[in-house]
């Protein structure tokens, strides 16, 4: 559940329902928590769980669970690392991985863990820098202001400090989030994917569920396990039905504050396009996997991501195709517009903000496909192309003053960019050709054979011929070659005869022009006008509301609770007996040998997975589920099918988060994996 | 362009625009044609072109072009036959086919050609039979009435006569269409697919275009070429720019009369679901094709159908995602409802018809996926499964009185059903397994692992295991086995241990129950209420309107005319020089050797393809494009990209039909293929 997620009926009242909300940790809904839970944690609790929570830069959540740097997250949040540490001979995704001692812990090629340290308000600075500006000038000033703010925050400590300006409430507030950055992340434990992702795609976003979706990594500093002050102890008993539980995690993105025009754009273009491309890509990946077991191994993590993304986005599109939801959204928007019309103290341009956004999205029709394919790089799904673009742009951008750079090459972003550029993750040429051939075909489909950029990229060849030439001819899989080009700078890059570098260079002007046009004609207009709408909403509803998700730390409170599906009650817990009953032996219901062997030793009544009313979304995967004492009682790994409409609103009747129970984590580490050292460290029995 | 088809702006006035309309041949818009073209053909002209036009039962149009049974259609309308007549050693799709004398003409395994002979009005009979009935009783009475009417029309002449009751204006009229049926259809000429479908999927639905998308078959009777009285002569010069042209063909399906609830259902469910499944299937087919050249040959025709269907449906969905179009449709519906509210002479239930349809579609949510997968058979995409279902149902249904049967097994439908059951088309086991494995996976995805029907079909196995067991174990590819089961009747079928027969038997009760529920709860409600709406529309607009397309013969009039694309004029003709300029040598822009060799002999200025304002849709492929004298001047094979929204309305500014010019047909048969005998017969130079 890495990326965003049907609900039939949504909150149509301005007052949020119980359990709704992804709250920032500097603005927790204390009064509501007291009223609804009977009590609310104190400031020290919030401070502690903030530092005990973690973000995985690629798009997941996690928690620190030992003073010596152990980090608990989902298997599916670490699967890219596990795959990168595998070989055709040793498939750690299928077979699992356990470091029985610290010397066996292996560095993940491109994993970064962040810990939030402080939040400060920079709204005034950002708004002052962009005041009165429009279009490109607005965007340039915005980028310069955030580069300046983050650089001042990071200073010379970029290797261990990360600072981001976060846009909350769609421009209502800008906050500076300061993180401690860990780039030396080593794999400690990953179970076999067949039990981590038991039930596979068919059971994904469903419940009852039986997934042992956990993994453990450790953060290192200076070659040693990092000393961690605020860590969250694991409660080996899990939670009780009805118990109040808290999720601290990083929900990726919600669109609850979107205007109707933005929602219609999502429905007609963005979501639909993604779903159609993901569907075909899924078919191609399955076809590729059928070539050989090794091909299947290469494509496995990508296929998981594609199927997971497809199911999540499909649920979102279903929500947008629900006429009741859209009518509710239209009514809410009309009510806010009427409110604005009656308030003379709001800026007069506020009344036109909705039409301005709609107009910007309509004007996007003229270059949407070109922007997607060329500027966003959807035409070039290849790890080698991404490296080429980093080299082409990074060597130019690093020569510019920090405030003038593309944000992803600003000083504050350089450590993560370089970690990716110099990643040791393996590259599979046949798989690269397959992905690149597919996306080049999509480029021709979306832009047409006669588009100048299509002619430039393909010449007289087919997409497959071009992909083969680029991948076979490129030396960028070699880390030394990338290092040499990076060190040689823009001149070395321009002089390179590597075909992938040449392609990235050849289209760079066009790609940058498209991006600038998008920023000027769409992004700047949307951002300026959503700021106005955000201010109007504050005036209408006060600041006791939560902002849309932004892949930053949020608190959700809720209870362990099932739901009613049609006429049936779905109980909140599944148990180990159910796992074995569901295991047919055929994929994706085939348990690994370790679990089959341990069956007699396991308590059939042990809680396995459970559901709660917490309001979460893609990005929350790996979040700790905490009890009132701040102990970890569960590990969030999914939402149920009804949670998929959560992008647009929360329905307390059936939107449920799904977690692995710590009771099964502790039992399985003991009785399935005999991971005594790890277990000892995790449960604090030292 | 076999199946249905963005337009930004639609006819929002009750009066249709110039060139709009797919008119039945018994109700041609003579007054409008006179007003707009300066003249209208007489009754004899209509009678003659009706009999000179043909329908290909699988979903295409065609025309009789010689007194000895030659039929002209598109290559893509005969490609299934061409593929079925190919072998791994002789790929006639890639290499083309020419019978230099009649003895070389080869029978197509499953092709049926129909010629419309007469139209009569049976509205009173059908409405009398169903009067006052609801739900299943309505549907049963409707089926019994149409079975009786068609049987009375067919009599004992089923081998050569076909009678269909056609629902026009969504229940506004019911007409009986009587056809002459030709089941002995032999392939005469098919060019190489690389020139027939030059530009492939990227150029499909685009213009300028260079496709030699033609083929010629011959209908036989009693083992001899059929004698044809009404045939349409080919004019070897093609049309002039601006010339009035007439298309007589069989547009498959339009939804211009749909209610808002039906359009929203299409957008949220039907179209979207098809597009997503087609996308993944496309990816899988491409993956399958990459296994070997023979695998690519097996998948070729299917892949064409999938890509063509995807592009067409994608255009339709884009139209439904156009808020302007939907607002126009909503306004028109509101106006008709206001009209109904003011007319006391209409049945009082008319006012509730729209809500009744919306209610039926909402109730469909409860079993839409099961109906699609099990009743419609979307879970079982396998030629062998379709044969098994024909055997299971046909042997039972044929024992029932005609009026009680499922319509596809009524006497009037038996000849086509048996032609399919006893088709000699080859079956490719690996390809069958691939398709069936895919659709069984979709069944599990749509219904869930725990659905009783999913458990019944899969047991404890994976979809791929089940597909392999069914295909490897079935003997239904053997014509003799099918014949034996058919002759043995229901008892033999029940006793069969063929796994595919057993599957079709095992799910038949559930499949029939779902179908009955759909007919009762959805279809009957929609049909009864659209009848009321149709009557209201006649009261509002008179009968000088055309019905939505129903894959029956229609006339469209228009002109040879380009359009304005942005700031550019698109001229109406392409020419041979353009074909060679576009031929890069890489797929799908690689010309076959025959055309490369003939280049110097061909007139570079010869018109190749052209566009007209005719209002057509998928199913019109293969239609003759006639001049005022009734001569064939072109062969319709596609619509431009703007024609894709034609399902919901016609935009005269940019909706264009695309045709092969007879000038290039005649020249290429002479100079590329040296097909002198065929050319002589086609041009009447005898």
mmCIF file of C-alpha atoms in Angstrom, chain A residues 199 201-203 208 264 267-269 272 275-277 279-288 290-291 307 310-311 314 317-318 321-323 434 441-442 444-445 448-450 459-465 582 584-589, chain B residues 199 201-203 208 264 267-269 272 275-277 279-288 290-291 307 310-311 314 317-318 321-323 434 441-442 444-445 448-450 459-465 582 584-589:
data_model
loop_
_atom_site.group_PDB
_atom_site.id
_atom_site.type_symbol
_atom_site.label_atom_id
_atom_site.label_comp_id
_atom_site.label_asym_id
_atom_site.label_seq_id
_atom_site.Cartn_x
_atom_site.Cartn_y
_atom_site.Cartn_z
ATOM 1 C CA UNK A 199 -2.561 -14.142 -0.919
ATOM 2 C CA UNK A 201 -2.587 -9.505 -5.525
ATOM 3 C CA UNK A 202 -5.980 -11.241 -5.062
ATOM 4 C CA UNK A 203 -5.940 -10.644 -1.287
ATOM 5 C CA UNK A 208 -9.617 -11.314 6.435
ATOM 6 C CA UNK A 264 -12.507 15.812 -12.851
ATOM 7 C CA UNK A 267 -10.862 11.153 -13.293
ATOM 8 C CA UNK A 268 -10.537 12.011 -16.960
ATOM 9 C CA UNK A 269 -6.770 12.100 -17.307
ATOM 10 C CA UNK A 272 -7.257 6.911 -15.964
ATOM 11 C CA UNK A 275 -4.441 2.786 -14.771
ATOM 12 C CA UNK A 276 -4.362 2.039 -18.474
ATOM 13 C CA UNK A 277 -0.590 2.171 -18.660
ATOM 14 C CA UNK A 279 -2.600 -2.522 -16.868
ATOM 15 C CA UNK A 280 -0.654 -2.971 -20.056
ATOM 16 C CA UNK A 281 2.635 -2.886 -18.182
ATOM 17 C CA UNK A 282 1.283 -5.562 -15.844
ATOM 18 C CA UNK A 283 0.455 -7.764 -18.844
ATOM 19 C CA UNK A 284 3.914 -7.180 -20.262
ATOM 20 C CA UNK A 285 5.611 -7.922 -16.949
ATOM 21 C CA UNK A 286 3.690 -11.189 -16.624
ATOM 22 C CA UNK A 287 4.656 -12.063 -20.198
ATOM 23 C CA UNK A 288 8.275 -11.229 -19.402
ATOM 24 C CA UNK A 290 7.023 -16.333 -18.173
ATOM 25 C CA UNK A 291 10.331 -16.372 -20.057
ATOM 26 C CA UNK A 307 -0.266 -4.513 -9.151
ATOM 27 C CA UNK A 310 -3.174 -0.525 -10.004
ATOM 28 C CA UNK A 311 -5.483 -1.741 -7.264
ATOM 29 C CA UNK A 314 -8.520 1.690 -9.417
ATOM 30 C CA UNK A 317 -11.118 6.075 -9.768
ATOM 31 C CA UNK A 318 -14.130 4.079 -8.576
ATOM 32 C CA UNK A 321 -16.976 7.589 -10.635
ATOM 33 C CA UNK A 322 -19.406 7.535 -7.698
ATOM 34 C CA UNK A 323 -21.999 10.169 -8.624
ATOM 35 C CA UNK A 434 11.530 -4.560 -22.144
ATOM 36 C CA UNK A 441 5.795 2.621 -27.634
ATOM 37 C CA UNK A 442 3.505 4.541 -25.275
ATOM 38 C CA UNK A 444 4.530 7.132 -29.883
ATOM 39 C CA UNK A 445 0.935 6.224 -28.982
ATOM 40 C CA UNK A 448 1.735 10.303 -32.510
ATOM 41 C CA UNK A 449 4.273 9.075 -35.048
ATOM 42 C CA UNK A 450 4.676 12.559 -36.548
ATOM 43 C CA UNK A 459 14.304 8.130 -36.048
ATOM 44 C CA UNK A 460 13.283 5.429 -38.529
ATOM 45 C CA UNK A 461 13.465 2.608 -36.008
ATOM 46 C CA UNK A 462 10.908 0.783 -33.947
ATOM 47 C CA UNK A 463 10.691 1.398 -30.176
ATOM 48 C CA UNK A 464 12.157 -2.061 -29.569
ATOM 49 C CA UNK A 465 15.114 -1.381 -31.863
ATOM 50 C CA UNK A 582 -6.092 -20.753 3.409
ATOM 51 C CA UNK A 584 -3.677 -24.386 -0.816
ATOM 52 C CA UNK A 585 -0.096 -24.794 -1.919
ATOM 53 C CA UNK A 586 -0.731 -22.994 -5.220
ATOM 54 C CA UNK A 587 0.581 -19.468 -5.792
ATOM 55 C CA UNK A 588 -0.152 -17.041 -4.200
ATOM 56 C CA UNK A 589 -1.421 -19.301 -1.401
ATOM 57 C CA UNK B 199 1.205 2.267 -39.824
ATOM 58 C CA UNK B 201 -1.758 0.726 -34.205
ATOM 59 C CA UNK B 202 0.043 4.120 -34.109
ATOM 60 C CA UNK B 203 -1.705 5.268 -37.328
ATOM 61 C CA UNK B 208 -3.195 11.264 -43.286
ATOM 62 C CA UNK B 264 -22.589 7.233 -16.418
ATOM 63 C CA UNK B 267 -18.176 5.626 -18.034
ATOM 64 C CA UNK B 268 -17.883 4.132 -14.567
ATOM 65 C CA UNK B 269 -18.165 0.430 -15.412
ATOM 66 C CA UNK B 272 -13.655 1.459 -18.143
ATOM 67 C CA UNK B 275 -10.360 -0.763 -21.406
ATOM 68 C CA UNK B 276 -8.509 -2.006 -18.354
ATOM 69 C CA UNK B 277 -8.878 -5.651 -19.329
ATOM 70 C CA UNK B 279 -4.850 -3.063 -21.796
ATOM 71 C CA UNK B 280 -3.585 -5.923 -19.713
ATOM 72 C CA UNK B 281 -4.515 -8.442 -22.389
ATOM 73 C CA UNK B 282 -2.577 -6.350 -24.902
ATOM 74 C CA UNK B 283 0.469 -6.481 -22.674
ATOM 75 C CA UNK B 284 0.083 -10.224 -22.293
ATOM 76 C CA UNK B 285 -0.385 -10.746 -26.035
ATOM 77 C CA UNK B 286 2.765 -8.757 -26.764
ATOM 78 C CA UNK B 287 4.608 -10.807 -24.154
ATOM 79 C CA UNK B 288 3.263 -13.993 -25.742
ATOM 80 C CA UNK B 290 7.825 -12.297 -28.088
ATOM 81 C CA UNK B 291 8.170 -16.028 -27.426
ATOM 82 C CA UNK B 307 -5.552 -2.758 -30.087
ATOM 83 C CA UNK B 310 -8.812 -0.350 -27.132
ATOM 84 C CA UNK B 311 -8.315 2.739 -29.271
ATOM 85 C CA UNK B 314 -10.645 4.842 -25.294
ATOM 86 C CA UNK B 317 -14.467 7.106 -22.755
ATOM 87 C CA UNK B 318 -12.687 10.372 -23.520
ATOM 88 C CA UNK B 321 -15.122 12.336 -19.672
ATOM 89 C CA UNK B 322 -15.771 15.575 -21.553
ATOM 90 C CA UNK B 323 -17.738 17.681 -19.069
ATOM 91 C CA UNK B 434 -2.445 -18.090 -22.161
ATOM 92 C CA UNK B 441 -7.059 -14.583 -13.156
ATOM 93 C CA UNK B 442 -9.403 -11.705 -13.923
ATOM 94 C CA UNK B 444 -10.517 -14.204 -9.299
ATOM 95 C CA UNK B 445 -9.631 -10.491 -9.285
ATOM 96 C CA UNK B 448 -12.453 -12.468 -5.061
ATOM 97 C CA UNK B 449 -10.707 -15.652 -3.980
ATOM 98 C CA UNK B 450 -13.589 -16.574 -1.631
ATOM 99 C CA UNK B 459 -10.378 -25.463 -6.519
ATOM 100 C CA UNK B 460 -6.981 -25.231 -4.836
ATOM 101 C CA UNK B 461 -5.100 -24.526 -8.065
ATOM 102 C CA UNK B 462 -3.793 -21.405 -9.676
ATOM 103 C CA UNK B 463 -5.515 -20.009 -12.791
ATOM 104 C CA UNK B 464 -2.561 -21.117 -14.911
ATOM 105 C CA UNK B 465 -2.732 -24.673 -13.562
ATOM 106 C CA UNK B 582 6.424 7.161 -44.731
ATOM 107 C CA UNK B 584 10.955 3.595 -42.846
ATOM 108 C CA UNK B 585 11.401 -0.151 -43.101
ATOM 109 C CA UNK B 586 10.762 -0.639 -39.373
ATOM 110 C CA UNK B 587 7.487 -2.139 -38.141
ATOM 111 C CA UNK B 588 4.764 -0.982 -38.556
ATOM 112 C CA UNK B 589 6.142 1.156 -41.387
#
